[in-house]
Short mmCIF file of C-alpha atoms and ligand atoms in Angstrom, two decimals:
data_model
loop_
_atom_site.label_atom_id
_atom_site.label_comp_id
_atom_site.label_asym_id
_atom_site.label_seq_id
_atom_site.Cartn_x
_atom_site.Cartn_y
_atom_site.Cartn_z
CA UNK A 672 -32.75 15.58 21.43
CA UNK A 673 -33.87 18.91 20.75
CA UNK A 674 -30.69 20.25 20.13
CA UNK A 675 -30.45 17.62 17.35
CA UNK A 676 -33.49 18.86 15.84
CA UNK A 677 -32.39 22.17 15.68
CA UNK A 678 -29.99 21.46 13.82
CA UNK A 679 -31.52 19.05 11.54
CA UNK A 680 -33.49 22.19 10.51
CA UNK A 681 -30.25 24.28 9.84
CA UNK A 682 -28.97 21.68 7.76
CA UNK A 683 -31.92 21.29 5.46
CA UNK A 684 -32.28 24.92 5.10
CA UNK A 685 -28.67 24.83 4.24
CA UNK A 686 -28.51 22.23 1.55
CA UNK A 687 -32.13 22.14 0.11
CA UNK A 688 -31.88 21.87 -3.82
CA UNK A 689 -32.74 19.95 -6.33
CA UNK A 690 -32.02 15.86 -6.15
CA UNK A 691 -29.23 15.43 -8.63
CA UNK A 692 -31.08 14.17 -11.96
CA UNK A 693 -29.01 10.97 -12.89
CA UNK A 694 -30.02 7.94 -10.96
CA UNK A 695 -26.89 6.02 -10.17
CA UNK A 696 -26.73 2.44 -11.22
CA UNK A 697 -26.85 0.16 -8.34
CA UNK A 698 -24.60 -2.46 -9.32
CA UNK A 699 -26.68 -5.27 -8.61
CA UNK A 700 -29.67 -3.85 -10.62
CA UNK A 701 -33.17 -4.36 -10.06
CA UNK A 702 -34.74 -4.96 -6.94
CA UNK A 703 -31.51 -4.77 -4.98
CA UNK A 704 -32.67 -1.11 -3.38
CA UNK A 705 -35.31 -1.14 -0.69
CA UNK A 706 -38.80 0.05 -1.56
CA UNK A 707 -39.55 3.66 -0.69
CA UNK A 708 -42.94 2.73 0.99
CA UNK A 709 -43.49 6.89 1.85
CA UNK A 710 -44.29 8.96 -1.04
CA UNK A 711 -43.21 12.16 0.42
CA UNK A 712 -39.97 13.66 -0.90
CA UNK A 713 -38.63 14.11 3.00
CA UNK A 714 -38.93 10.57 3.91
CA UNK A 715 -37.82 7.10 3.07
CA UNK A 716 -39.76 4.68 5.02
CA UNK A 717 -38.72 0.84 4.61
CA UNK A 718 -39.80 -2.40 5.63
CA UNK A 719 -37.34 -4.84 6.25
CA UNK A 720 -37.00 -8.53 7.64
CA UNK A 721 -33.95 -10.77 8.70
CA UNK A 722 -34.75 -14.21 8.42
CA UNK A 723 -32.84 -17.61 7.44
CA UNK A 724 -32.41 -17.92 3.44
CA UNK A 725 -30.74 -19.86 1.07
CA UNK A 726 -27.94 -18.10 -1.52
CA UNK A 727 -26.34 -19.20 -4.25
CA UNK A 728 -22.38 -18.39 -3.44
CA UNK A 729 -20.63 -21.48 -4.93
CA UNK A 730 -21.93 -22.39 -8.19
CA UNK A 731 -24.54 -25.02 -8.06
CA UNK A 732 -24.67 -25.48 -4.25
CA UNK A 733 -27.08 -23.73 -1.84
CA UNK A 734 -25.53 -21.78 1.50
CA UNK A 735 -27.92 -21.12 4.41
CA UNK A 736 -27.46 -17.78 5.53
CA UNK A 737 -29.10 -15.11 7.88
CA UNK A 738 -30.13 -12.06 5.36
CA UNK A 739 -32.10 -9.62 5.16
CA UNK A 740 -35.17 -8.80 2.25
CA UNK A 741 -37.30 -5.86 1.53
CA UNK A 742 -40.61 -6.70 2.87
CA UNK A 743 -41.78 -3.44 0.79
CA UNK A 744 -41.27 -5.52 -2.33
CA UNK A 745 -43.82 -8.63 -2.64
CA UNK A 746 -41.17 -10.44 -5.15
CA UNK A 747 -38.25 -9.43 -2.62
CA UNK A 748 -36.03 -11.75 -2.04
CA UNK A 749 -33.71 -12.35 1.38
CA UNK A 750 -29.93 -11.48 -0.30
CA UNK A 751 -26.48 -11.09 0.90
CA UNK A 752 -25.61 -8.18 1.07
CA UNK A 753 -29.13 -6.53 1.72
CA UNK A 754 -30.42 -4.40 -0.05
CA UNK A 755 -29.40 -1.26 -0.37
CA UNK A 756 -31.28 1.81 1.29
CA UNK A 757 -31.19 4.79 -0.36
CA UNK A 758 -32.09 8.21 1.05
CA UNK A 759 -30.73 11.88 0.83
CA UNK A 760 -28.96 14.67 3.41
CA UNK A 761 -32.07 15.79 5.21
CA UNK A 762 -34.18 12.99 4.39
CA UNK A 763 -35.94 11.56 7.64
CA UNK A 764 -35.52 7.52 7.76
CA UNK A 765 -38.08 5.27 8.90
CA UNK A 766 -37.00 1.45 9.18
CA UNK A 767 -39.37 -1.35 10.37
CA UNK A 768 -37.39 -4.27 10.64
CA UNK A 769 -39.14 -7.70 11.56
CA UNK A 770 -37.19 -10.31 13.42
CA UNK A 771 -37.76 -13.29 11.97
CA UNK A 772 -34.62 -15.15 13.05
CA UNK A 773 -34.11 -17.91 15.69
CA UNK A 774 -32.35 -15.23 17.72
CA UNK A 775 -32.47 -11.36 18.86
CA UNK A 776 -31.17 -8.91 16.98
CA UNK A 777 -30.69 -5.10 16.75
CA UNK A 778 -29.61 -2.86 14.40
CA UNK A 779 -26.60 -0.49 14.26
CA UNK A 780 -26.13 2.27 11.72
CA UNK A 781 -22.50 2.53 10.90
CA UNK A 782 -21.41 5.90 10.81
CA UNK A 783 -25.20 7.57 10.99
CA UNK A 784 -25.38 10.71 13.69
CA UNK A 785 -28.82 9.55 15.06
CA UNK A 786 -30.20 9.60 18.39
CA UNK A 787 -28.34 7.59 20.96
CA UNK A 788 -31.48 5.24 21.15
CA UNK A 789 -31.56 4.37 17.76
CA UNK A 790 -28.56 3.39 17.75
CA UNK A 791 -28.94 -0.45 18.06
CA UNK A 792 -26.34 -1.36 20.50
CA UNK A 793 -27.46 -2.91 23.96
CA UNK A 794 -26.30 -0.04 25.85
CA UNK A 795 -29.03 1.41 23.60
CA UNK A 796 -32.24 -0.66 23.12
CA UNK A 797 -33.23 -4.24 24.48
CA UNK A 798 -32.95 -6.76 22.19
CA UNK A 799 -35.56 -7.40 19.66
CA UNK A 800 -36.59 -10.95 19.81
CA UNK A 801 -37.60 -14.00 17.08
CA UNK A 802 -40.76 -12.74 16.16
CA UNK A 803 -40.99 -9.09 17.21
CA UNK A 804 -40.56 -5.93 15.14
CA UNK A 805 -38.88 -2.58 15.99
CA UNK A 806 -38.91 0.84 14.23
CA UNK A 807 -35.45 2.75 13.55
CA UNK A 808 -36.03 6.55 12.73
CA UNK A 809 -33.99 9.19 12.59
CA UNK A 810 -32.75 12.15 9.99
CA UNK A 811 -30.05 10.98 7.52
CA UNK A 812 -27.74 14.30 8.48
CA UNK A 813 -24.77 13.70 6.42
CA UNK A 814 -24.30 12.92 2.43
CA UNK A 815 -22.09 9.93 3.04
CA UNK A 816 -21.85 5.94 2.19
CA UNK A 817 -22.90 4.18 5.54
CA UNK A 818 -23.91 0.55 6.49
CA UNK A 819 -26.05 -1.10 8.76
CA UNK A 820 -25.56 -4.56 10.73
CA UNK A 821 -26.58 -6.40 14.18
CA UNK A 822 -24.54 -4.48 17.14
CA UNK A 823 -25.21 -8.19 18.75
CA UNK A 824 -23.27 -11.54 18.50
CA UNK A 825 -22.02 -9.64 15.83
CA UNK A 826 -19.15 -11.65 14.67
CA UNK A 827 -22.03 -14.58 14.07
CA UNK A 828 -24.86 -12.14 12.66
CA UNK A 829 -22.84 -10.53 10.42
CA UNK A 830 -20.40 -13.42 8.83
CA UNK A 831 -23.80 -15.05 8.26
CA UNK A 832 -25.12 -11.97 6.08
CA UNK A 833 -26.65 -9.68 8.29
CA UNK A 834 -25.56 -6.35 6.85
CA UNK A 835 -26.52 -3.77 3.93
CA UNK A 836 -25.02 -0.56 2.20
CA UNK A 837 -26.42 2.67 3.28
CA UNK A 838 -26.47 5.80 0.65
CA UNK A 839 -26.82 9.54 1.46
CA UNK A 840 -26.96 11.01 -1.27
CA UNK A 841 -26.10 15.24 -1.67
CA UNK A 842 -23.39 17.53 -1.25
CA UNK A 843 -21.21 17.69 -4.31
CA UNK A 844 -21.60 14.94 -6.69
CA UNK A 845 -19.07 14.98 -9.83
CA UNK A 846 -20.36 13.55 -13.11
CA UNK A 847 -19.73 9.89 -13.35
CA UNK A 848 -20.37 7.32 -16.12
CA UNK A 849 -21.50 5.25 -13.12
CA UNK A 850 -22.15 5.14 -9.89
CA UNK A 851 -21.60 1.97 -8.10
CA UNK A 852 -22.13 0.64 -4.40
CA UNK A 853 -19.85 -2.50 -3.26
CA UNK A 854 -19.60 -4.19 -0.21
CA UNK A 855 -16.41 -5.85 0.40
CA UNK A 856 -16.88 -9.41 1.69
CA UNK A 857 -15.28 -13.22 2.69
CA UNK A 858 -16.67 -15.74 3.96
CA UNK A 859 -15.42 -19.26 5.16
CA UNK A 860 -17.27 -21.90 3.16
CA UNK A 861 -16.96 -26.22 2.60
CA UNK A 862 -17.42 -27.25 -1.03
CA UNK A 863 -20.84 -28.05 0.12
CA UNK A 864 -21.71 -24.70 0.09
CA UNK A 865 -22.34 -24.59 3.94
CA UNK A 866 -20.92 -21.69 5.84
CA UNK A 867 -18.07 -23.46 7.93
CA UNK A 868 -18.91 -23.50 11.79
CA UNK A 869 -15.78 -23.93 12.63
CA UNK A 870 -14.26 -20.89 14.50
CA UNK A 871 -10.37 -21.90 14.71
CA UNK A 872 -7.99 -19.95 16.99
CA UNK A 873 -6.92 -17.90 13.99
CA UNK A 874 -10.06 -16.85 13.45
CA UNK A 875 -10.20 -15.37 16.75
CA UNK A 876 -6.84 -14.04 16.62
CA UNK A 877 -7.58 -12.18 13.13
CA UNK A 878 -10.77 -12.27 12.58
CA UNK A 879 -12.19 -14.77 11.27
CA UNK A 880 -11.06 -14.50 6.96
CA UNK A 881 -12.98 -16.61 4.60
CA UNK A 882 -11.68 -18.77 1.92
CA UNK A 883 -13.65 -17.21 -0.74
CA UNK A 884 -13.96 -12.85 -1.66
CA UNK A 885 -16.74 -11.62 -2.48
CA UNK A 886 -17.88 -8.34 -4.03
CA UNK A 887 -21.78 -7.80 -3.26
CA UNK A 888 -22.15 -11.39 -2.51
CA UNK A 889 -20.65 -12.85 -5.57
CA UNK A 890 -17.36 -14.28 -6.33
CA UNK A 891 -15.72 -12.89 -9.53
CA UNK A 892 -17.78 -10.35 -9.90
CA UNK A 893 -18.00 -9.05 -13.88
CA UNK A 894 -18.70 -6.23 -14.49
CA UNK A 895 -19.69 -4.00 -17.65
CA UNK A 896 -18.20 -1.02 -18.29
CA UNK A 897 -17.57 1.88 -20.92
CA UNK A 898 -14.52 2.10 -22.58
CA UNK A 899 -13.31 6.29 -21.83
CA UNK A 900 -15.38 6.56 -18.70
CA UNK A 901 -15.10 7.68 -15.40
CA UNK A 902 -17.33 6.10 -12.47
CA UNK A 903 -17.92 6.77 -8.95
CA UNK A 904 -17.44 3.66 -6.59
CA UNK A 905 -18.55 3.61 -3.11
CA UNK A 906 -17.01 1.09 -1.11
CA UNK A 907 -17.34 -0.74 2.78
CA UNK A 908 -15.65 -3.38 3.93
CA UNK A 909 -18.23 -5.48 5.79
CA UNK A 910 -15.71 -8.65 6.50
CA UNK A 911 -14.93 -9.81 10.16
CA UNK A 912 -11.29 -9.45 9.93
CA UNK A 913 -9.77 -9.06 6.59
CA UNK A 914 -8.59 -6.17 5.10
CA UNK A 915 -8.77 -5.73 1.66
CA UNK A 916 -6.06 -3.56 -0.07
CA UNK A 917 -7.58 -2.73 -3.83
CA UNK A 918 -5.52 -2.43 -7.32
CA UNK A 919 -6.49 -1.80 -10.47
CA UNK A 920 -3.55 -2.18 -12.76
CA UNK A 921 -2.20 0.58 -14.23
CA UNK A 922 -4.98 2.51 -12.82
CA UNK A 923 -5.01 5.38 -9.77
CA UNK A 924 -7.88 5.83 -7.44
CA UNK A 925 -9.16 9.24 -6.70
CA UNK A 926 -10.36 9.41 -3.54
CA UNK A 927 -13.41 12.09 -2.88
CA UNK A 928 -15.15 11.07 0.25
CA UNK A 929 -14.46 8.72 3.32
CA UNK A 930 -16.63 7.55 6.17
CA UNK A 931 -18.24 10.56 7.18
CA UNK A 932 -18.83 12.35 3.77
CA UNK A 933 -16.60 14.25 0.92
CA UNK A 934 -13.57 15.46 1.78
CA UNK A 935 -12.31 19.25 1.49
CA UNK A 936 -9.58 17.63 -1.60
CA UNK A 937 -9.51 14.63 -2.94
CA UNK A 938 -6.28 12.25 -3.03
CA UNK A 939 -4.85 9.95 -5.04
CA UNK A 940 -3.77 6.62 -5.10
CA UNK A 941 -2.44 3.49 -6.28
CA UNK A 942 -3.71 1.02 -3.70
CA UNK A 943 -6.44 1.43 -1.89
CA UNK A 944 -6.65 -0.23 1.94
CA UNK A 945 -10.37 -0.85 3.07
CA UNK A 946 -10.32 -2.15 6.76
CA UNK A 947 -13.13 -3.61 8.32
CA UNK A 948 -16.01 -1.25 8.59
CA UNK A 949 -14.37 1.85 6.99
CA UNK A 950 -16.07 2.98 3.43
CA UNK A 951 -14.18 4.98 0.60
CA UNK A 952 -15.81 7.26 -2.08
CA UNK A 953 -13.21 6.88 -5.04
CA UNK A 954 -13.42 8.02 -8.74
CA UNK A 955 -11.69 5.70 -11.28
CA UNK A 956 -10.91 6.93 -14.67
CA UNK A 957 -11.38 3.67 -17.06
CA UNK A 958 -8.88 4.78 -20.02
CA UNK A 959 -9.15 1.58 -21.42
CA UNK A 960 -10.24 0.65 -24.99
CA UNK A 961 -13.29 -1.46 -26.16
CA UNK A 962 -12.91 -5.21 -25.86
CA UNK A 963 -10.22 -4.94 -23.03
CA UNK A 964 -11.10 -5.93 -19.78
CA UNK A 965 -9.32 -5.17 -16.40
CA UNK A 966 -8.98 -6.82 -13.45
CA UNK A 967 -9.47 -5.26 -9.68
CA UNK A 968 -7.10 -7.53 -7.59
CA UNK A 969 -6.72 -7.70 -3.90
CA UNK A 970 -3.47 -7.39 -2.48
CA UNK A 971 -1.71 -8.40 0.38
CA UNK A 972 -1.73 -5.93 3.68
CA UNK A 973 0.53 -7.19 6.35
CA UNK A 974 -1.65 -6.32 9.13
CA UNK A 975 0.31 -8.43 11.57
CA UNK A 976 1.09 -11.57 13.37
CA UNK A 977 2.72 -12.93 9.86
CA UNK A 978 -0.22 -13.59 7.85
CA UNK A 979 1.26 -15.65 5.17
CA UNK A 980 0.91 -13.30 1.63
CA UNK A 981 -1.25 -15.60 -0.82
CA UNK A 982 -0.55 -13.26 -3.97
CA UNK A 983 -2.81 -10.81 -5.59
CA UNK A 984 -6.08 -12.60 -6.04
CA UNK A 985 -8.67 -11.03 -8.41
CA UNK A 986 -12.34 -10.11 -6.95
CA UNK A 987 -13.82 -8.81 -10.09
CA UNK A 988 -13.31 -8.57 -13.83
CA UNK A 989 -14.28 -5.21 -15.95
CA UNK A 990 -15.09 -5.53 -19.21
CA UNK A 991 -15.40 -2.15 -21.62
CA UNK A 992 -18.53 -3.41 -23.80
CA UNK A 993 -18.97 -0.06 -25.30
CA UNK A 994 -17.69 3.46 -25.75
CA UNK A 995 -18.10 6.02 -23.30
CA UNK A 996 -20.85 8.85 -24.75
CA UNK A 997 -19.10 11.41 -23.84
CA UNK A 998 -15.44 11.98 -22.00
CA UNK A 999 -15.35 12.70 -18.18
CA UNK A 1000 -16.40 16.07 -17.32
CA UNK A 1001 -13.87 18.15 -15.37
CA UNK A 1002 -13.85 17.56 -11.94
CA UNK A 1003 -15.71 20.45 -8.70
CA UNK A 1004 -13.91 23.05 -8.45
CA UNK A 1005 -14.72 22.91 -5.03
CA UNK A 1006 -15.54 19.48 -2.40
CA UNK A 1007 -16.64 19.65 1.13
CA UNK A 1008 -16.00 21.99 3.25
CA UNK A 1009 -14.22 21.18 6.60
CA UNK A 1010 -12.84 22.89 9.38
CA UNK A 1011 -10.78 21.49 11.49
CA UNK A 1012 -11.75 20.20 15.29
CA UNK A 1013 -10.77 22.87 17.77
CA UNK A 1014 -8.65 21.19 20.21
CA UNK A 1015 -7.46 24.49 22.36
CA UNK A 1016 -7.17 23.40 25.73
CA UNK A 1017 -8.55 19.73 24.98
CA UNK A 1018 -7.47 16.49 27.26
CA UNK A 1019 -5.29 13.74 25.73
CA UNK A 1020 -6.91 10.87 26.95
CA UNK A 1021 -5.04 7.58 26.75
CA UNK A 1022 -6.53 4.81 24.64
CA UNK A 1023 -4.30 1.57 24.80
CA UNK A 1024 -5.08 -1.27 22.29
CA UNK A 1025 -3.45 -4.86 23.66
CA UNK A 1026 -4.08 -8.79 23.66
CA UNK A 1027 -3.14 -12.05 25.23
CA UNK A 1028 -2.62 -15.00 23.39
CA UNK A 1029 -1.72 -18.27 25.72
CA UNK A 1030 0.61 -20.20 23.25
CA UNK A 1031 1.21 -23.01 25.06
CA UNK A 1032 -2.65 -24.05 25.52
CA UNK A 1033 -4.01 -25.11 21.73
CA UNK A 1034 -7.25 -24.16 23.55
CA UNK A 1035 -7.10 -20.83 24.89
CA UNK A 1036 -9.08 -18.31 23.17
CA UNK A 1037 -7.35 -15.36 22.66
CA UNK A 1038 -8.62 -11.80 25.15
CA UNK A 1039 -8.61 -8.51 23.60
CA UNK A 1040 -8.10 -5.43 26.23
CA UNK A 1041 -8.57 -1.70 26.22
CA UNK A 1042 -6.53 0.46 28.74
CA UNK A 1043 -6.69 -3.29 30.57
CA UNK A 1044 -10.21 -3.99 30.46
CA UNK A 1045 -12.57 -6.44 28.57
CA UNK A 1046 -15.98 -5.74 27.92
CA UNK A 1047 -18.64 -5.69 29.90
CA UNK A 1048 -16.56 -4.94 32.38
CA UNK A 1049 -14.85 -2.20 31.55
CA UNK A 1050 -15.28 1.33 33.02
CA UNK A 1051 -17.68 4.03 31.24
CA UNK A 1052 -16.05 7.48 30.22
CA UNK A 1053 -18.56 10.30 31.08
CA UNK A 1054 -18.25 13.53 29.82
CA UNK A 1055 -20.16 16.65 29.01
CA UNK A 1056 -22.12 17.15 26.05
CA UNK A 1057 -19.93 19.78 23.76
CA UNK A 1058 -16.40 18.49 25.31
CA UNK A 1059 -13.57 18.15 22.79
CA UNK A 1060 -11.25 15.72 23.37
CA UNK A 1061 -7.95 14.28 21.67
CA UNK A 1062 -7.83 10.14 22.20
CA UNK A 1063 -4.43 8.86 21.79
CA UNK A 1064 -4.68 5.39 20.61
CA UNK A 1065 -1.70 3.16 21.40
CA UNK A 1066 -1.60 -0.33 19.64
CA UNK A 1067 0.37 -2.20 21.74
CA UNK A 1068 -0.64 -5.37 19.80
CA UNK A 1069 1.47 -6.90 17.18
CA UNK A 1070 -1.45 -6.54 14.90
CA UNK A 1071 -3.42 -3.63 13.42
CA UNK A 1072 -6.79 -2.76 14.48
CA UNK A 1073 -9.48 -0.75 13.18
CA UNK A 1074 -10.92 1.50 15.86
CA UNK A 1075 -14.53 2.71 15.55
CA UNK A 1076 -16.88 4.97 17.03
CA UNK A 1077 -20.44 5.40 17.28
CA UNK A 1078 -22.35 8.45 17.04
CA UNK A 1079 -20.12 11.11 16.32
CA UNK A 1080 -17.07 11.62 13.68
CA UNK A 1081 -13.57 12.31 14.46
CA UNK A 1082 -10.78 14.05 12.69
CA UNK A 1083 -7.45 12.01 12.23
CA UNK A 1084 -4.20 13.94 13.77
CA UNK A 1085 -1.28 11.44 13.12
CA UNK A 1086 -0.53 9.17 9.90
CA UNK A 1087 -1.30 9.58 6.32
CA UNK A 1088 -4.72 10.71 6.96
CA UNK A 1089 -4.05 13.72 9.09
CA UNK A 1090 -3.02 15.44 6.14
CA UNK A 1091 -6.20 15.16 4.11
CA UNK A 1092 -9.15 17.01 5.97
CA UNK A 1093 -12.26 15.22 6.18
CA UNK A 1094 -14.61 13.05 9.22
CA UNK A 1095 -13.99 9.55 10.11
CA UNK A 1096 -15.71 7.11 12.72
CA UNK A 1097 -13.55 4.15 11.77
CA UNK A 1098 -9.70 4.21 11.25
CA UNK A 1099 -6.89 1.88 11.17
CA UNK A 1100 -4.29 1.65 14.19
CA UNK A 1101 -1.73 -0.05 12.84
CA UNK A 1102 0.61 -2.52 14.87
CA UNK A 1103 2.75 -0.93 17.61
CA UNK A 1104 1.89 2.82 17.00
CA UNK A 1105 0.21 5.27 18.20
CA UNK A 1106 -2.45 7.38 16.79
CA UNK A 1107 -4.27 10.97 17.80
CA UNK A 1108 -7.59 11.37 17.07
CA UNK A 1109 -9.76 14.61 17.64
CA UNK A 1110 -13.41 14.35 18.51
CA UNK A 1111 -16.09 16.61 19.96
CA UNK A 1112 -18.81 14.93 22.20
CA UNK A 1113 -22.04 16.71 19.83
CA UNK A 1114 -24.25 13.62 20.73
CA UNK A 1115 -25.67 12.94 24.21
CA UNK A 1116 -26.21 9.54 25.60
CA UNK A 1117 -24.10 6.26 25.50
CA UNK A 1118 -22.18 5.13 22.43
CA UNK A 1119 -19.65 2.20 21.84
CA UNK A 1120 -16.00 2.23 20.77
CA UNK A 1121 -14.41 -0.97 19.85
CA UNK A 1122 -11.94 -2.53 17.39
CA UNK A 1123 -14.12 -3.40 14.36
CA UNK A 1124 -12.28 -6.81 14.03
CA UNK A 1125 -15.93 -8.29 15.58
CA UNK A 1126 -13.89 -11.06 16.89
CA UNK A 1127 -11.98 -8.79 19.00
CA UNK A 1128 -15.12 -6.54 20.31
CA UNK A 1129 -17.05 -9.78 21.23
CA UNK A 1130 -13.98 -10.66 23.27
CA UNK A 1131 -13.56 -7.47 25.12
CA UNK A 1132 -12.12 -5.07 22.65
CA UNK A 1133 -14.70 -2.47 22.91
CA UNK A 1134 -15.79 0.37 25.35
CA UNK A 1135 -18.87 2.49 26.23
CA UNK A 1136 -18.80 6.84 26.14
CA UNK A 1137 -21.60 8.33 28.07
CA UNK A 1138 -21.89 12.24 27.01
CA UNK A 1139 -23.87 13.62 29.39
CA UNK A 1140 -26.37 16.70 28.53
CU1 C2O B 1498 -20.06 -1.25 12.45
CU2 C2O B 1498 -20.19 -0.83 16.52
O1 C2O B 1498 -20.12 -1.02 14.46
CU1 CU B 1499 -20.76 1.72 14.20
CU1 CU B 1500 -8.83 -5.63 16.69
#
């Protein structure tokens, strides 16, 4: 812990500055970020609750869902996704969240470097229970988009709603039009409304993909825009199993920033694949002209197992309302600034990805293994604090799988991404391949790896790192 603090300091003294002046638009407008409750400038102290609410996500009908509200905010309302919390690099973060479901809960900080016991997994914390309250804290150490969710039951918790986009804000921040925050969502619902209970074995195979897309909670999303602008979006995927792969005709994306911050140069493309649990920092140059409007479409990603390809579907319209004031500024010179993992003399330690599926029995429930074993019982690694290690991940599965860890970033060594240099803690193995990743143990105490598919870590697809100090 004290070497964490230490460095906390370094980092603040390194970065201090001036907030950037413009206050991004939160898509969702007002009342959709949580209530600063701490008037200091170095710390952001929340109040939130999870309880059972009602949404609107089919026009006219009522779903019951498990969300989460600012309890800083007397006219708060319980919302899917939660609200957003929004801090900055160095800020410290102070979280009381009240459990007010029928069931325990934690919470996990996607992609935060925190103490191990803040972490919110069960190798972490006990459970909080129906009733009782628990207070997160820990310094927000990187500029980065994040997001928080149960680390239990997860593949329940979650698909009903539990889970919220995190902002850091610092570091370099180009001059946008906009800046947006979107969390990329499905969920499996009757015409009711009701979220459907029924968990088929697809579900378990994929994850569980809903029948209707979402884009912070709302189903064809519009959005308005200026004609001649550039904007900053900030994207997670917070779905159980599907991946969404992102176009906007005739459009590119610019991608600045991943998972664990900016990157040292930015990238460009013309589809852009979100996987469960990873987040994306792209800029989007909207060339269009007033009175147009523009479609962002999901496309099809054949992630395995032949998921049948149901066509582009479109998950949010853009409409250019107005002109833009002024055109797009030029672009940093300069992004982050990344060296990469030193990985002289490091072990390659064998990570293998594979499942069982009993065909024959309409019943079976598919298992999901790493290096052979299913969580909880799998063996612990246990290294030294400092180590560096390279993890070679082998998908032996005939579908992808997004691997994640907690606690610490890694750098990418094989595939597309090893080229661009920048921190990850989730990334995409995709179907009978193998990929390096390089990571130094910088955090001590336990921390889970799994496949963020949740219906593949709740059936053994996920594995505990003790770093020792
Ligand atoms: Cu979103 Cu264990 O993680
Ligand atoms: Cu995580
Ligand atoms: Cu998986």
């Amino acid at each position: 812990m004290r070497a964490h603090a230490a460095f906390v300091l370094v980092l603040a003294a390194a970065c201090g500055g001036e907030p950037p002046a413009a206050e991004p638009t939160a898509d969702a407008g007002v009342g959709w970020t949580l209530t600063d409750l701490d008037p200091s400038a170095d710390v952001v102290e929340v109040q939130l609750v999870a309880e059972v609410a009602e949404v609107e996500i089919l026009a006219g009908t009522s779903t019951e869902v498990w969300a989460y509200r600012d309890g800083g905010d007397p006219d708060g309302v319980a919302m899917v996704p939660g609200p957003l919390l929004d801090a900055r690099e160095g800020q410290r973060v102070v979280v009381h969240l009240d459990n007010q479901l029928p069931e325990d809960t934690t919470i996990h900080w996607h992609g935060l470097r925190l103490p191990a016991g803040m972490d919110g997994t069960l190798a972490a914390q006990q459970p909080i229970a129906p009733g009782e309250a628990f207070t997160y804290e820990f310094v927000a150490l990187d500029a980065g988009y994040f997001w928080f969710h149960p680390h239990m039951n997860g593949e329940v918790q979650i698909e009903r709603g539990l889970h919220a986009p995190f902002r850091v804000r610092g570091g370099v921040e180009p001059e946008v039009a906009a800046e947006r925050v979107f969390a990329l969502d499905d969920v499996k619902i009757e015409s009711s409304g009701a979220l459907s209970g029924d968990t088929t074995q697809l579900d378990m195979m994929m994850g569980r993909q809903g029948n209707v897309l979402l884009v912070n909670g709302e189903r064809d999303r519009e959005l308005s825009c200026a004609a001649g602008s550039r904007e900053r979006w900030r994207l997670v995927n917070s779905a159980n199993g599907r991946f969404f792969n992102l176009e906007l005709p005739g459009h590119r994306f610019l991608v600045i920033g991943w998972d664990g911050g900016m990157l040292a140069a930015p990238y460009e493309v013309d589809t852009l694949l979100v996987a469960p649990g990873e987040r994306y920092d792209v800029l989007v140059e909207l060339d269009d002209a007033v009175g147009e409007s523009l479609e962002l479409l999901n496309l099809h990603y054949d992630r395995g197992h032949d998921l049948a390809d149901p066509g582009p579907k479109p998950i949010m319209t853009l409409r250019f309302d107005r002109e833009a004031t002024s055109a797009p500024a030029a672009l940093p010179e300069s992004w982050g600034e990344i060296e990469p993992i030193d990985t002289t003399g490091a072990i390659e330690r064998p990570i293998v990805l594979t499942e069982i599926m009993d065909d024959l029995d309409p019943d079976a429930e598919p298992q999901f293994f790493i290096n052979g074993e299913m969580w909880p019982d799998a063996s612990m690694i246990e290294r030294p604090l400092g180590t560096t290690e390279i993890w070679s991940i082998r998908n032996d599965a005939e579908m992808d799988h997004p691997f994640h860890l907690h606690g610490m970033f890694f750098q990418v060594l094989d595939g597309p991404m090893a080229v661009v240099a920048g921190y990850k803690d989730t990334v995409v193995v995709p179907k009978e391949t193998t990929l390096r990743l390089a990571v130094t143990f910088d955090a001590p105490g336990d921390w889970m790896y799994h496949c963020h598919i949740l219906e593949h870590a709740e059936r053994g697809m996920m594995g505990l790192l003790r770093v020792a100090e």
